[in-house]
CSV table of C-alpha atoms in Angstrom, one decimal:
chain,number,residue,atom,x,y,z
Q,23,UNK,CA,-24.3,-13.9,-15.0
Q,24,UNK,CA,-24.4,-11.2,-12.7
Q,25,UNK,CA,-21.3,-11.3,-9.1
Q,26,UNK,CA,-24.8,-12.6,-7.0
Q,27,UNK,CA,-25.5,-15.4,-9.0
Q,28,UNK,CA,-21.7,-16.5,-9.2
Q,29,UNK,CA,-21.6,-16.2,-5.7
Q,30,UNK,CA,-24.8,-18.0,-4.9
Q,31,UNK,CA,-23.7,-20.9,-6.6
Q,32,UNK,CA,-20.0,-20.8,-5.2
Q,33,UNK,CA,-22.1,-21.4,-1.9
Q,34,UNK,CA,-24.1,-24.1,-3.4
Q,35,UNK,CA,-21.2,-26.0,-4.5
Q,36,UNK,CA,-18.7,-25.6,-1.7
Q,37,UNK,CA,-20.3,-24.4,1.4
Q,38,UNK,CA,-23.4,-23.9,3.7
Q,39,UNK,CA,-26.3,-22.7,1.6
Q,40,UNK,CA,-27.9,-19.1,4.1
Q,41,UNK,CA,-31.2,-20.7,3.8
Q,42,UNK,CA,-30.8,-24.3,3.7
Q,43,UNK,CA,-32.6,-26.3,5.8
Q,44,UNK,CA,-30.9,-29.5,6.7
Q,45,UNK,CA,-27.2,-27.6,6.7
Q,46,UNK,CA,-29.1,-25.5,9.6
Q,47,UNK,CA,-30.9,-27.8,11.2
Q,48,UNK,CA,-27.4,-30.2,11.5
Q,49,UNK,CA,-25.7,-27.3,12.7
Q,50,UNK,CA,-28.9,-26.7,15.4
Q,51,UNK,CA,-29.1,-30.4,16.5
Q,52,UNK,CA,-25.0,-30.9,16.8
Q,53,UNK,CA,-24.2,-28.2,18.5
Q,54,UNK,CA,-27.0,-27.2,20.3
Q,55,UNK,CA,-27.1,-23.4,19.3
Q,56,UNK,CA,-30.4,-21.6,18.0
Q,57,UNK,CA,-31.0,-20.7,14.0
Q,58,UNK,CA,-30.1,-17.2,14.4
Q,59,UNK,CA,-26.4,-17.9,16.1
Q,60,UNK,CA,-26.0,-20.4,12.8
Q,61,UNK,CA,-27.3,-17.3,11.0
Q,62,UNK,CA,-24.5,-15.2,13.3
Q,63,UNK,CA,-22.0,-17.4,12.9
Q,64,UNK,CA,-22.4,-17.7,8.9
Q,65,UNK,CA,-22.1,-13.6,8.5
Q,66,UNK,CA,-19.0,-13.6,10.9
Q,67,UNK,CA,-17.2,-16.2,9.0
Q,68,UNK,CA,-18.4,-16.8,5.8
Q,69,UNK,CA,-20.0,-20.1,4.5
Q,70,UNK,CA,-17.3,-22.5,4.3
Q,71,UNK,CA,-18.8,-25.5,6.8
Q,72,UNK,CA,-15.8,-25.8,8.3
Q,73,UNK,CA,-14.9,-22.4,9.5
Q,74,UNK,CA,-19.2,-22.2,10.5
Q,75,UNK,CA,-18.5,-24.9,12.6
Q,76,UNK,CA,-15.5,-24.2,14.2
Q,77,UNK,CA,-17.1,-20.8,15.0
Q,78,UNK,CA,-19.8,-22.1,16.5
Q,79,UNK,CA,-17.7,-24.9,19.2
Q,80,UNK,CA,-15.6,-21.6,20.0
Q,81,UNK,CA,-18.6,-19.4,20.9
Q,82,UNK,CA,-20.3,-22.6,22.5
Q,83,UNK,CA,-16.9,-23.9,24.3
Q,84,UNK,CA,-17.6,-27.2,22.7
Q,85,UNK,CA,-14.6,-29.7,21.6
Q,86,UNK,CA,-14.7,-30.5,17.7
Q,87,UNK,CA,-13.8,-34.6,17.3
Q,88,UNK,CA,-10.6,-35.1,18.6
């Protein structure tokens, strides 16, 4: 298995898959922020959900749950 492919499915398993459709389209609806600023968002600070969120509320001025 070549790095790619153990990093593919390191994303699969633990964090927002680049092309998946309901992990962007959660992100789109919750936040209110466009496909390409998820895209943004998921090259400035990785894949972990968490951190692609938190990104996101920053850029956005939004308050995560309190």
């Amino acid at each position: 298995m070549t790095d790619d492919q153990r990093i593919n499915e390191l994303l699969k398993r633990n964090g927002i898959q680049p092309g998946s459709e309901r992990e962007l389209a959660y992100l789109e609806e919750e936040l209110g922020v466009s496909r390409e600023e998820v895209q943004a968002a998921t090259t400035a600070v990785g894949h972990d959900p968490e951190k692609v969120e938190r990104y996101l509320r920053d850029r956005t001025g939004q308050h995560g749950p309190a």
